[in-house]
Amino acid sequence: NLKLVYTPLNGSGKMRVLRILDRIGVKDITVVPEQSEPDGNFPTCPYPNPEIREALQKGLDLCKTVKPDLLLATDPDCDRVGIAVNQHGEYVLMTGNEVGILLLNFIAQCKTELGTMPKDPVAVTTIVSTDMVNGIAKDYGIEIRRTLTGFKYIGEQIKWMEQAGKGHYVFGLEESYGCLAGTHARDKDAIVASMALCEAAAYYKLRGKTIWDAMLDMYEKYGYYKDNVIAITHKGIEGLQKIQSIMDNLRKNPPMKFGNYDVTAVRDYLKDEIVDVKTGEKKPTGIPKSNVLYFELTEDAWLCVRPSGTEPKIKLYFGVVGKDLADADEKSEKLAVIVKDLLNQLG
């Protein structure tokens, strides 16, 4: 009894997503007509990225008349999915971290209820994805493994587990709307994620809840985590030099304070070391070398800086924990201003 609006964003997802949803019994699906067929010019949205609200706008407009339980939007190559949930007539967009957290919790809960949780279960995420995974993993006895940014590193962990004969992959998630349930692939997969999201929506609907209700329950239980990313573009040869200069300056003179947050440890993934600020103790990161700096902060906050691997940008990822959603939003906004000011000074 689930009702959907779906958009493949003029990409490749329609045939596969509709087929799998039909197989699991989801029949009431309205496809956004303007975005139904593949079109490499992407005429209906400025940038076909489910992370961006504008890309989902046609779907959100259709939701006003169709009034579905859920809006699903897969990106052009159908490896990432964005969603909006019908919450008392308003459509709440969920972040990539929230979608990943929701599915990790749902899969762990169902496997536990059904008695199908494997021995030595493992969930894999990246160093820049939400710390909210830790509480869920602890509750269900799941090991959390962190990798460098990029889902190929998450998928690679499946191979390591199979070769070692130890650890059973349960789920993988990253903040940029990528998920993988099961071991059929070695990269993120929006088809299986769409299926799992519909299963979760149906599961909670039978219990009088929405997916967003379930998310609010998790925030109440595990803490109000707010994670964000800012990308600053520096074009051309000068831009690349500026990005490298920023990283060099941060590495040579790491800040010891960001606003109200003190730095408790600095992880330098290029040097493969974590330095405890208070004791000076050093230990390895346990992750392959990469030009990434990560600052552990007080109050369970954190900040990570890295150059983009594909674009002339420097990316800043950060997370805070608030006493409620409004408090977390406020803390996140304040930290964003502080971080931008710092980069402007360094740049």
mmCIF file of N, CA, C and O in Angstrom, residues 149-206:
data_model
loop_
_atom_site.group_PDB
_atom_site.id
_atom_site.type_symbol
_atom_site.label_atom_id
_atom_site.label_comp_id
_atom_site.label_asym_id
_atom_site.label_seq_id
_atom_site.Cartn_x
_atom_site.Cartn_y
_atom_site.Cartn_z
ATOM 1 N N THR A 149 37.596 8.683 1.282
ATOM 2 C CA THR A 149 36.417 9.098 0.536
ATOM 3 C C THR A 149 36.407 8.445 -0.839
ATOM 4 O O THR A 149 37.414 8.426 -1.537
ATOM 5 N N GLY A 150 35.251 7.930 -1.225
ATOM 6 C CA GLY A 150 35.114 7.224 -2.500
ATOM 7 C C GLY A 150 34.569 5.833 -2.252
ATOM 8 O O GLY A 150 35.145 5.061 -1.470
ATOM 9 N N PHE A 151 33.454 5.504 -2.919
ATOM 10 C CA PHE A 151 32.795 4.237 -2.611
ATOM 11 C C PHE A 151 33.611 3.027 -3.051
ATOM 12 O O PHE A 151 33.429 1.925 -2.541
ATOM 13 N N LYS A 152 34.561 3.233 -3.967
ATOM 14 C CA LYS A 152 35.397 2.095 -4.379
ATOM 15 C C LYS A 152 36.153 1.518 -3.182
ATOM 16 O O LYS A 152 36.418 0.307 -3.131
ATOM 17 N N TYR A 153 36.482 2.387 -2.227
ATOM 18 C CA TYR A 153 37.188 1.910 -1.035
ATOM 19 C C TYR A 153 36.258 1.103 -0.127
ATOM 20 O O TYR A 153 36.694 0.164 0.545
ATOM 21 N N ILE A 154 34.981 1.497 -0.091
ATOM 22 C CA ILE A 154 33.994 0.729 0.681
ATOM 23 C C ILE A 154 33.803 -0.641 0.040
ATOM 24 O O ILE A 154 33.846 -1.669 0.707
ATOM 25 N N GLY A 155 33.599 -0.651 -1.288
ATOM 26 C CA GLY A 155 33.420 -1.919 -1.989
ATOM 27 C C GLY A 155 34.617 -2.832 -1.860
ATOM 28 O O GLY A 155 34.479 -4.067 -1.793
ATOM 29 N N GLU A 156 35.808 -2.241 -1.813
ATOM 30 C CA GLU A 156 37.038 -3.019 -1.694
ATOM 31 C C GLU A 156 37.077 -3.829 -0.404
ATOM 32 O O GLU A 156 37.664 -4.920 -0.349
ATOM 33 N N GLN A 157 36.428 -3.301 0.641
ATOM 34 C CA GLN A 157 36.428 -4.010 1.922
ATOM 35 C C GLN A 157 35.758 -5.384 1.824
ATOM 36 O O GLN A 157 36.098 -6.306 2.569
ATOM 37 N N ILE A 158 34.784 -5.515 0.912
ATOM 38 C CA ILE A 158 34.133 -6.819 0.722
ATOM 39 C C ILE A 158 35.172 -7.858 0.306
ATOM 40 O O ILE A 158 35.196 -8.983 0.820
ATOM 41 N N LYS A 159 36.050 -7.444 -0.621
ATOM 42 C CA LYS A 159 37.106 -8.359 -1.084
ATOM 43 C C LYS A 159 38.028 -8.745 0.068
ATOM 44 O O LYS A 159 38.378 -9.923 0.224
ATOM 45 N N TRP A 160 38.424 -7.736 0.883
ATOM 46 C CA TRP A 160 39.345 -8.042 1.989
ATOM 47 C C TRP A 160 38.710 -9.031 2.965
ATOM 48 O O TRP A 160 39.376 -9.936 3.467
ATOM 49 N N MET A 161 37.414 -8.851 3.223
ATOM 50 C CA MET A 161 36.728 -9.775 4.144
ATOM 51 C C MET A 161 36.670 -11.183 3.569
ATOM 52 O O MET A 161 36.903 -12.172 4.272
ATOM 53 N N GLU A 162 36.357 -11.268 2.284
ATOM 54 C CA GLU A 162 36.270 -12.591 1.647
ATOM 55 C C GLU A 162 37.631 -13.276 1.616
ATOM 56 O O GLU A 162 37.731 -14.482 1.864
ATOM 57 N N GLN A 163 38.680 -12.513 1.341
ATOM 58 C CA GLN A 163 40.017 -13.100 1.283
ATOM 59 C C GLN A 163 40.508 -13.521 2.662
ATOM 60 O O GLN A 163 41.187 -14.542 2.802
ATOM 61 N N ALA A 164 40.156 -12.715 3.677
ATOM 62 C CA ALA A 164 40.594 -13.031 5.044
ATOM 63 C C ALA A 164 39.738 -14.114 5.690
ATOM 64 O O ALA A 164 40.157 -14.733 6.677
ATOM 65 N N GLY A 165 38.545 -14.332 5.146
ATOM 66 C CA GLY A 165 37.631 -15.298 5.759
ATOM 67 C C GLY A 165 37.130 -14.829 7.107
ATOM 68 O O GLY A 165 36.728 -15.632 7.949
ATOM 69 N N LYS A 166 37.117 -13.521 7.309
ATOM 70 C CA LYS A 166 36.687 -12.952 8.586
ATOM 71 C C LYS A 166 35.922 -11.670 8.338
ATOM 72 O O LYS A 166 36.345 -10.824 7.546
ATOM 73 N N GLY A 167 34.789 -11.525 9.014
ATOM 74 C CA GLY A 167 33.950 -10.357 8.835
ATOM 75 C C GLY A 167 32.940 -10.593 7.725
ATOM 76 O O GLY A 167 33.266 -11.181 6.687
ATOM 77 N N HIS A 168 31.705 -10.170 7.953
ATOM 78 C CA HIS A 168 30.645 -10.307 6.953
ATOM 79 C C HIS A 168 30.038 -8.932 6.675
ATOM 80 O O HIS A 168 29.464 -8.313 7.572
ATOM 81 N N TYR A 169 30.184 -8.492 5.454
ATOM 82 C CA TYR A 169 29.679 -7.182 5.042
ATOM 83 C C TYR A 169 28.157 -7.154 5.138
ATOM 84 O O TYR A 169 27.467 -8.024 4.601
ATOM 85 N N VAL A 170 27.639 -6.124 5.829
ATOM 86 C CA VAL A 170 26.197 -5.952 5.982
ATOM 87 C C VAL A 170 25.690 -4.757 5.188
ATOM 88 O O VAL A 170 24.655 -4.823 4.516
ATOM 89 N N PHE A 171 26.432 -3.645 5.261
ATOM 90 C CA PHE A 171 25.957 -2.425 4.611
ATOM 91 C C PHE A 171 27.111 -1.447 4.461
ATOM 92 O O PHE A 171 28.042 -1.438 5.266
ATOM 93 N N GLY A 172 27.034 -0.619 3.399
ATOM 94 C CA GLY A 172 28.006 0.444 3.194
ATOM 95 C C GLY A 172 27.294 1.743 2.895
ATOM 96 O O GLY A 172 26.265 1.754 2.214
ATOM 97 N N LEU A 173 27.830 2.849 3.413
ATOM 98 C CA LEU A 173 27.193 4.148 3.200
ATOM 99 C C LEU A 173 28.231 5.250 3.164
ATOM 100 O O LEU A 173 29.290 5.157 3.783
ATOM 101 N N GLU A 174 27.930 6.312 2.407
ATOM 102 C CA GLU A 174 28.749 7.506 2.395
ATOM 103 C C GLU A 174 27.841 8.724 2.424
ATOM 104 O O GLU A 174 26.651 8.641 2.086
ATOM 105 N N GLU A 175 28.401 9.857 2.780
ATOM 106 C CA GLU A 175 27.591 11.061 2.967
ATOM 107 C C GLU A 175 27.023 11.598 1.662
ATOM 108 O O GLU A 175 26.019 12.300 1.642
ATOM 109 N N SER A 176 27.624 11.231 0.526
ATOM 110 C CA SER A 176 27.203 11.781 -0.761
ATOM 111 C C SER A 176 26.153 10.904 -1.450
ATOM 112 O O SER A 176 26.186 10.712 -2.653
ATOM 113 N N TYR A 177 25.230 10.365 -0.653
ATOM 114 C CA TYR A 177 24.028 9.689 -1.135
ATOM 115 C C TYR A 177 24.297 8.330 -1.779
ATOM 116 O O TYR A 177 23.506 7.860 -2.591
ATOM 117 N N GLY A 178 25.404 7.696 -1.426
ATOM 118 C CA GLY A 178 25.706 6.369 -1.948
ATOM 119 C C GLY A 178 25.528 5.304 -0.887
ATOM 120 O O GLY A 178 25.942 5.483 0.261
ATOM 121 N N CYS A 179 24.897 4.183 -1.266
ATOM 122 C CA CYS A 179 24.683 3.057 -0.354
ATOM 123 C C CYS A 179 24.870 1.746 -1.117
ATOM 124 O O CYS A 179 24.692 1.691 -2.334
ATOM 125 N N LEU A 180 25.195 0.703 -0.383
ATOM 126 C CA LEU A 180 25.216 -0.643 -0.954
ATOM 127 C C LEU A 180 24.781 -1.640 0.112
ATOM 128 O O LEU A 180 25.443 -1.795 1.131
ATOM 129 N N ALA A 181 23.649 -2.293 -0.133
ATOM 130 C CA ALA A 181 23.192 -3.390 0.717
ATOM 131 C C ALA A 181 23.483 -4.688 -0.020
ATOM 132 O O ALA A 181 23.099 -4.843 -1.183
ATOM 133 N N GLY A 182 24.156 -5.638 0.643
ATOM 134 C CA GLY A 182 24.502 -6.892 -0.013
ATOM 135 C C GLY A 182 25.828 -6.796 -0.735
ATOM 136 O O GLY A 182 26.436 -5.725 -0.842
ATOM 137 N N THR A 183 26.286 -7.941 -1.255
ATOM 138 C CA THR A 183 27.621 -8.018 -1.858
ATOM 139 C C THR A 183 27.563 -8.292 -3.357
ATOM 140 O O THR A 183 28.527 -8.782 -3.942
ATOM 141 N N HIS A 184 26.434 -7.983 -3.991
ATOM 142 C CA HIS A 184 26.293 -8.230 -5.432
ATOM 143 C C HIS A 184 27.124 -7.271 -6.263
ATOM 144 O O HIS A 184 27.360 -7.507 -7.446
ATOM 145 N N ALA A 185 27.547 -6.146 -5.678
ATOM 146 C CA ALA A 185 28.320 -5.128 -6.396
ATOM 147 C C ALA A 185 29.490 -4.701 -5.536
ATOM 148 O O ALA A 185 29.593 -5.059 -4.361
ATOM 149 N N ARG A 186 30.374 -3.921 -6.131
ATOM 150 C CA ARG A 186 31.516 -3.374 -5.396
ATOM 151 C C ARG A 186 31.499 -1.854 -5.449
ATOM 152 O O ARG A 186 32.513 -1.198 -5.275
ATOM 153 N N ASP A 187 30.338 -1.303 -5.739
ATOM 154 C CA ASP A 187 30.178 0.146 -5.781
ATOM 155 C C ASP A 187 28.774 0.476 -5.307
ATOM 156 O O ASP A 187 27.930 -0.417 -5.149
ATOM 157 N N LYS A 188 28.508 1.737 -5.094
ATOM 158 C CA LYS A 188 27.177 2.154 -4.643
ATOM 159 C C LYS A 188 26.133 1.804 -5.698
ATOM 160 O O LYS A 188 26.428 1.766 -6.891
ATOM 161 N N ASP A 189 24.896 1.551 -5.252
ATOM 162 C CA ASP A 189 23.855 1.049 -6.150
ATOM 163 C C ASP A 189 22.506 1.623 -5.737
ATOM 164 O O ASP A 189 21.950 1.246 -4.706
ATOM 165 N N ALA A 190 21.972 2.537 -6.552
ATOM 166 C CA ALA A 190 20.706 3.182 -6.221
ATOM 167 C C ALA A 190 19.510 2.261 -6.433
ATOM 168 O O ALA A 190 18.419 2.528 -5.923
ATOM 169 N N ILE A 191 19.685 1.177 -7.190
ATOM 170 C CA ILE A 191 18.565 0.261 -7.426
ATOM 171 C C ILE A 191 18.257 -0.509 -6.142
ATOM 172 O O ILE A 191 17.115 -0.535 -5.672
ATOM 173 N N VAL A 192 19.281 -1.105 -5.535
ATOM 174 C CA VAL A 192 19.046 -1.830 -4.286
ATOM 175 C C VAL A 192 18.705 -0.852 -3.154
ATOM 176 O O VAL A 192 17.914 -1.168 -2.265
ATOM 177 N N ALA A 193 19.263 0.363 -3.203
ATOM 178 C CA ALA A 193 18.930 1.358 -2.180
ATOM 179 C C ALA A 193 17.469 1.786 -2.293
ATOM 180 O O ALA A 193 16.780 1.945 -1.278
ATOM 181 N N SER A 194 16.972 1.951 -3.524
ATOM 182 C CA SER A 194 15.562 2.305 -3.724
ATOM 183 C C SER A 194 14.658 1.206 -3.198
ATOM 184 O O SER A 194 13.635 1.471 -2.551
ATOM 185 N N MET A 195 15.036 -0.031 -3.481
ATOM 186 C CA MET A 195 14.264 -1.167 -2.979
ATOM 187 C C MET A 195 14.237 -1.184 -1.453
ATOM 188 O O MET A 195 13.182 -1.328 -0.826
ATOM 189 N N ALA A 196 15.408 -1.008 -0.828
ATOM 190 C CA ALA A 196 15.493 -1.041 0.632
ATOM 191 C C ALA A 196 14.713 0.111 1.262
ATOM 192 O O ALA A 196 14.066 -0.053 2.299
ATOM 193 N N LEU A 197 14.752 1.288 0.624
ATOM 194 C CA LEU A 197 14.003 2.436 1.144
ATOM 195 C C LEU A 197 12.498 2.178 1.102
ATOM 196 O O LEU A 197 11.773 2.538 2.033
ATOM 197 N N CYS A 198 12.037 1.543 0.027
ATOM 198 C CA CYS A 198 10.606 1.213 -0.053
ATOM 199 C C CYS A 198 10.226 0.158 0.976
ATOM 200 O O CYS A 198 9.150 0.226 1.581
ATOM 201 N N GLU A 199 11.099 -0.811 1.186
ATOM 202 C CA GLU A 199 10.842 -1.808 2.232
ATOM 203 C C GLU A 199 10.754 -1.136 3.605
ATOM 204 O O GLU A 199 9.872 -1.450 4.411
ATOM 205 N N ALA A 200 11.670 -0.206 3.852
ATOM 206 C CA ALA A 200 11.662 0.508 5.130
ATOM 207 C C ALA A 200 10.406 1.355 5.271
ATOM 208 O O ALA A 200 9.765 1.370 6.334
ATOM 209 N N ALA A 201 10.029 2.060 4.186
ATOM 210 C CA ALA A 201 8.834 2.902 4.233
ATOM 211 C C ALA A 201 7.589 2.067 4.512
ATOM 212 O O ALA A 201 6.712 2.472 5.291
ATOM 213 N N ALA A 202 7.501 0.886 3.867
ATOM 214 C CA ALA A 202 6.347 -0.001 4.100
ATOM 215 C C ALA A 202 6.357 -0.550 5.530
ATOM 216 O O ALA A 202 5.310 -0.630 6.186
ATOM 217 N N TYR A 203 7.533 -0.902 6.008
ATOM 218 C CA TYR A 203 7.686 -1.441 7.374
ATOM 219 C C TYR A 203 7.187 -0.428 8.402
ATOM 220 O O TYR A 203 6.391 -0.754 9.296
ATOM 221 N N TYR A 204 7.631 0.815 8.261
ATOM 222 C CA TYR A 204 7.231 1.836 9.231
ATOM 223 C C TYR A 204 5.777 2.272 9.038
ATOM 224 O O TYR A 204 5.091 2.587 10.004
ATOM 225 N N LYS A 205 5.313 2.255 7.789
ATOM 226 C CA LYS A 205 3.914 2.640 7.535
ATOM 227 C C LYS A 205 2.950 1.677 8.226
ATOM 228 O O LYS A 205 1.928 2.091 8.776
ATOM 229 N N LEU A 206 3.285 0.380 8.225
ATOM 230 C CA LEU A 206 2.461 -0.607 8.926
ATOM 231 C C LEU A 206 2.412 -0.344 10.429
ATOM 232 O O LEU A 206 1.495 -0.788 11.114
#
